[in-house]
Short mmCIF file of C-alpha atoms in Angstrom, two decimals:
data_model
loop_
_atom_site.label_atom_id
_atom_site.label_comp_id
_atom_site.label_asym_id
_atom_site.label_seq_id
_atom_site.Cartn_x
_atom_site.Cartn_y
_atom_site.Cartn_z
CA UNK A 1 0.00 0.00 0.00
CA UNK A 2 2.80 2.37 0.87
CA UNK A 3 4.33 2.35 -2.63
CA UNK A 4 1.07 3.27 -4.32
CA UNK A 5 0.25 5.81 -1.64
CA UNK A 6 3.54 7.61 -2.26
CA UNK A 7 2.89 7.73 -6.00
CA UNK A 8 -0.57 9.20 -5.49
CA UNK A 9 0.50 11.68 -2.84
CA UNK A 10 3.39 12.90 -4.96
CA UNK A 11 1.30 13.24 -8.12
CA UNK A 12 -1.68 14.76 -6.34
CA UNK A 13 -0.14 16.83 -3.55
CA UNK A 14 -2.78 19.54 -3.99
CA UNK A 15 -5.75 17.17 -4.22
CA UNK A 16 -8.16 17.34 -1.26
CA UNK A 17 -8.98 13.76 -0.25
CA UNK A 18 -10.54 14.89 3.03
CA UNK A 19 -13.72 15.95 1.25
CA UNK A 20 -14.60 12.23 0.92
CA UNK A 21 -13.80 11.18 4.47
CA UNK A 22 -17.42 11.26 5.65
CA UNK A 23 -18.53 9.08 2.71
CA UNK A 24 -15.75 6.58 3.32
CA UNK A 25 -16.52 6.39 7.04
CA UNK A 26 -20.18 5.67 6.20
CA UNK A 27 -19.07 2.75 4.01
CA UNK A 28 -16.89 1.44 6.83
CA UNK A 29 -19.71 1.75 9.39
CA UNK A 30 -22.14 0.03 7.04
CA UNK A 31 -19.64 -2.79 6.51
CA UNK A 32 -19.50 -3.48 10.27
CA UNK A 33 -23.23 -4.20 10.48
CA UNK A 34 -23.72 -5.54 6.96
CA UNK A 35 -20.49 -6.83 5.44
CA UNK A 36 -20.29 -6.95 1.65
CA UNK A 37 -20.52 -10.36 0.01
CA UNK A 38 -17.41 -12.49 -0.08
CA UNK A 39 -15.90 -12.88 -3.53
CA UNK A 40 -18.34 -10.19 -4.65
CA UNK A 41 -18.62 -7.75 -7.50
CA UNK A 42 -17.63 -4.25 -6.44
CA UNK A 43 -18.89 -1.16 -8.25
CA UNK A 44 -16.67 1.82 -7.48
CA UNK A 45 -16.18 5.32 -8.86
CA UNK A 46 -18.01 8.60 -9.24
CA UNK A 47 -21.73 9.49 -9.35
CA UNK A 48 -22.44 7.31 -12.37
CA UNK A 49 -21.75 4.44 -9.98
CA UNK A 50 -23.07 6.03 -6.78
CA UNK A 51 -26.49 6.66 -8.31
CA UNK A 52 -26.79 3.14 -9.72
CA UNK A 53 -28.90 0.75 -7.64
CA UNK A 54 -26.78 -2.27 -8.48
CA UNK A 55 -28.69 -4.63 -6.19
CA UNK A 56 -31.92 -3.87 -8.10
CA UNK A 57 -30.38 -4.36 -11.54
CA UNK A 58 -28.27 -7.41 -10.67
CA UNK A 59 -30.39 -9.24 -8.03
CA UNK A 60 -28.86 -12.69 -8.61
CA UNK A 61 -25.28 -11.49 -8.28
CA UNK A 62 -23.20 -10.67 -5.17
CA UNK A 63 -22.90 -6.96 -5.99
CA UNK A 64 -22.21 -3.96 -3.80
CA UNK A 65 -21.67 -0.27 -4.45
CA UNK A 66 -18.88 1.99 -3.20
CA UNK A 67 -19.35 4.95 -5.51
CA UNK A 68 -18.88 8.48 -4.20
CA UNK A 69 -20.18 11.23 -6.44
CA UNK A 70 -17.83 13.83 -7.83
CA UNK A 71 -14.79 11.66 -7.25
CA UNK A 72 -11.81 11.28 -9.55
CA UNK A 73 -9.66 8.24 -10.27
CA UNK A 74 -7.08 9.38 -7.68
CA UNK A 75 -9.79 9.33 -5.02
CA UNK A 76 -10.52 5.66 -5.69
CA UNK A 77 -6.79 4.94 -5.57
CA UNK A 78 -6.37 6.84 -2.31
CA UNK A 79 -9.26 5.07 -0.59
CA UNK A 80 -8.66 1.62 -2.09
CA UNK A 81 -6.99 0.32 1.10
CA UNK A 82 -10.27 1.07 2.92
CA UNK A 83 -13.07 0.49 0.40
CA UNK A 84 -11.69 -1.91 -2.19
CA UNK A 85 -8.75 -4.08 -1.18
CA UNK A 86 -10.18 -5.43 2.11
CA UNK A 87 -13.22 -6.85 0.27
CA UNK A 88 -11.12 -9.00 -2.07
CA UNK A 89 -13.75 -8.75 -4.81
CA UNK A 90 -13.63 -11.18 -7.72
CA UNK A 91 -14.58 -8.35 -10.07
CA UNK A 92 -14.32 -4.55 -9.89
CA UNK A 93 -16.50 -2.40 -12.14
CA UNK A 94 -14.96 1.04 -12.24
CA UNK A 95 -16.27 4.33 -13.59
CA UNK A 96 -14.32 7.57 -13.28
CA UNK A 97 -12.55 10.07 -15.49
CA UNK A 98 -15.06 12.71 -16.54
CA UNK A 99 -14.70 14.69 -13.31
CA UNK A 100 -10.93 14.48 -13.77
CA UNK A 101 -11.04 16.03 -17.24
CA UNK A 102 -13.65 18.57 -16.17
CA UNK A 103 -11.23 19.70 -13.44
CA UNK A 104 -8.39 20.19 -15.92
CA UNK A 105 -6.59 16.87 -16.25
CA UNK A 106 -5.44 15.81 -19.70
CA UNK A 107 -6.29 12.51 -21.34
CA UNK A 108 -2.72 11.37 -20.66
CA UNK A 109 -3.04 12.19 -16.95
CA UNK A 110 -6.35 10.31 -16.73
CA UNK A 111 -4.75 7.34 -18.47
CA UNK A 112 -1.78 7.38 -16.07
CA UNK A 113 -4.15 7.51 -13.09
CA UNK A 114 -6.12 4.58 -14.54
CA UNK A 115 -2.91 2.56 -14.92
CA UNK A 116 -2.04 3.28 -11.28
CA UNK A 117 -5.51 2.08 -10.22
CA UNK A 118 -5.19 -1.05 -12.38
CA UNK A 119 -1.67 -1.75 -11.08
CA UNK A 120 -2.90 -1.42 -7.50
CA UNK A 121 -5.49 -4.12 -8.11
CA UNK A 122 -3.03 -6.32 -10.01
CA UNK A 123 -0.44 -6.09 -7.22
CA UNK A 124 -2.78 -6.77 -4.31
CA UNK A 125 -5.59 -8.79 -5.90
CA UNK A 126 -3.99 -10.62 -8.84
CA UNK A 127 -7.04 -12.82 -9.47
CA UNK A 128 -9.49 -9.89 -9.58
CA UNK A 129 -10.89 -8.76 -12.91
CA UNK A 130 -11.12 -5.02 -13.60
CA UNK A 131 -13.92 -3.82 -15.87
CA UNK A 132 -13.60 -0.18 -16.82
CA UNK A 133 -16.78 1.59 -17.90
CA UNK A 134 -15.52 4.21 -20.32
CA UNK A 135 -15.99 7.93 -19.78
CA UNK A 136 -19.48 8.74 -20.95
CA UNK A 137 -20.33 11.49 -23.38
CA UNK A 138 -22.64 14.01 -21.74
CA UNK A 139 -24.50 17.10 -22.83
CA UNK A 140 -23.16 19.10 -19.88
CA UNK A 141 -19.54 18.30 -20.78
CA UNK A 142 -19.85 18.01 -24.54
CA UNK A 143 -17.08 20.56 -25.02
CA UNK A 144 -14.67 18.10 -23.37
CA UNK A 145 -15.70 15.04 -25.38
CA UNK A 146 -12.58 14.87 -27.54
CA UNK A 147 -10.25 14.83 -24.52
CA UNK A 148 -12.49 12.22 -22.87
CA UNK A 149 -12.41 10.08 -25.99
CA UNK A 150 -8.60 10.32 -26.12
CA UNK A 151 -8.46 9.02 -22.54
CA UNK A 152 -10.94 6.28 -23.41
CA UNK A 153 -8.87 5.20 -26.41
CA UNK A 154 -5.67 4.97 -24.37
CA UNK A 155 -7.42 2.98 -21.64
CA UNK A 156 -9.11 0.69 -24.17
CA UNK A 157 -5.79 -0.09 -25.90
CA UNK A 158 -4.08 -0.71 -22.56
CA UNK A 159 -6.87 -2.93 -21.21
CA UNK A 160 -6.83 -5.02 -24.41
CA UNK A 161 -3.23 -6.00 -23.61
CA UNK A 162 -3.98 -6.94 -20.01
CA UNK A 163 -5.30 -10.39 -19.12
CA UNK A 164 -7.68 -9.35 -16.31
CA UNK A 165 -8.97 -6.04 -17.72
CA UNK A 166 -12.02 -5.33 -19.85
CA UNK A 167 -12.99 -2.01 -21.40
CA UNK A 168 -16.74 -1.39 -21.64
CA UNK A 169 -17.79 1.03 -24.38
CA UNK A 170 -20.81 3.08 -23.36
CA UNK A 171 -19.92 6.03 -25.60
CA UNK A 172 -21.16 4.43 -28.83
CA UNK A 173 -24.64 3.40 -27.61
CA UNK A 174 -25.18 6.73 -25.85
CA UNK A 175 -24.85 8.76 -29.06
CA UNK A 176 -28.04 9.56 -30.94
CA UNK A 177 -28.66 9.96 -34.66
CA UNK A 178 -27.67 13.64 -34.42
CA UNK A 179 -24.16 12.66 -33.26
CA UNK A 180 -24.72 13.96 -29.71
CA UNK A 181 -25.60 12.24 -26.42
CA UNK A 182 -29.19 10.99 -26.16
CA UNK A 183 -30.85 13.29 -23.56
CA UNK A 184 -33.25 10.59 -22.32
CA UNK A 185 -30.28 8.71 -20.83
CA UNK A 186 -29.47 11.45 -18.33
CA UNK A 187 -30.91 12.48 -14.99
CA UNK A 188 -30.35 15.25 -12.50
CA UNK A 189 -26.99 14.89 -10.70
#
């Protein structure tokens, strides 16, 4: 844990992780009374995960949700020792990246953060599969779509070379006939 923590702290010295402490403590308290399923399927990332009722949509599977809205990839890395690694999930579904780009990160920086997240899982949970849900196109952030797609492309190419990683394309099905995101797919966030 220390090695990855040093990488993240060095690269993100100005990032405020404390803003998520209350959310993370709630997860930890919930886990004491209702532990997540063993060998489960963990959903983690920003609000696209947080707002997803995974138990409703995947009732036959041992799923649980540790999304915290507004988070960036570095937040999931930082809190992995508390809300990912202890669970030893068989599969991690991960969504993050659009908040990162919206806050000024480049596609390359998002890709590097993704690799750090993936390496963290590979090092500590070598049997765990990582499924990355690509950065979604959105109407609110349409002006950033090209940078988001660059990050997606780098992550997709990287994941294709890795045995335990899968890239999930949600960009293509979310685009309507007019070439823009389909508004009916979005909700207030």
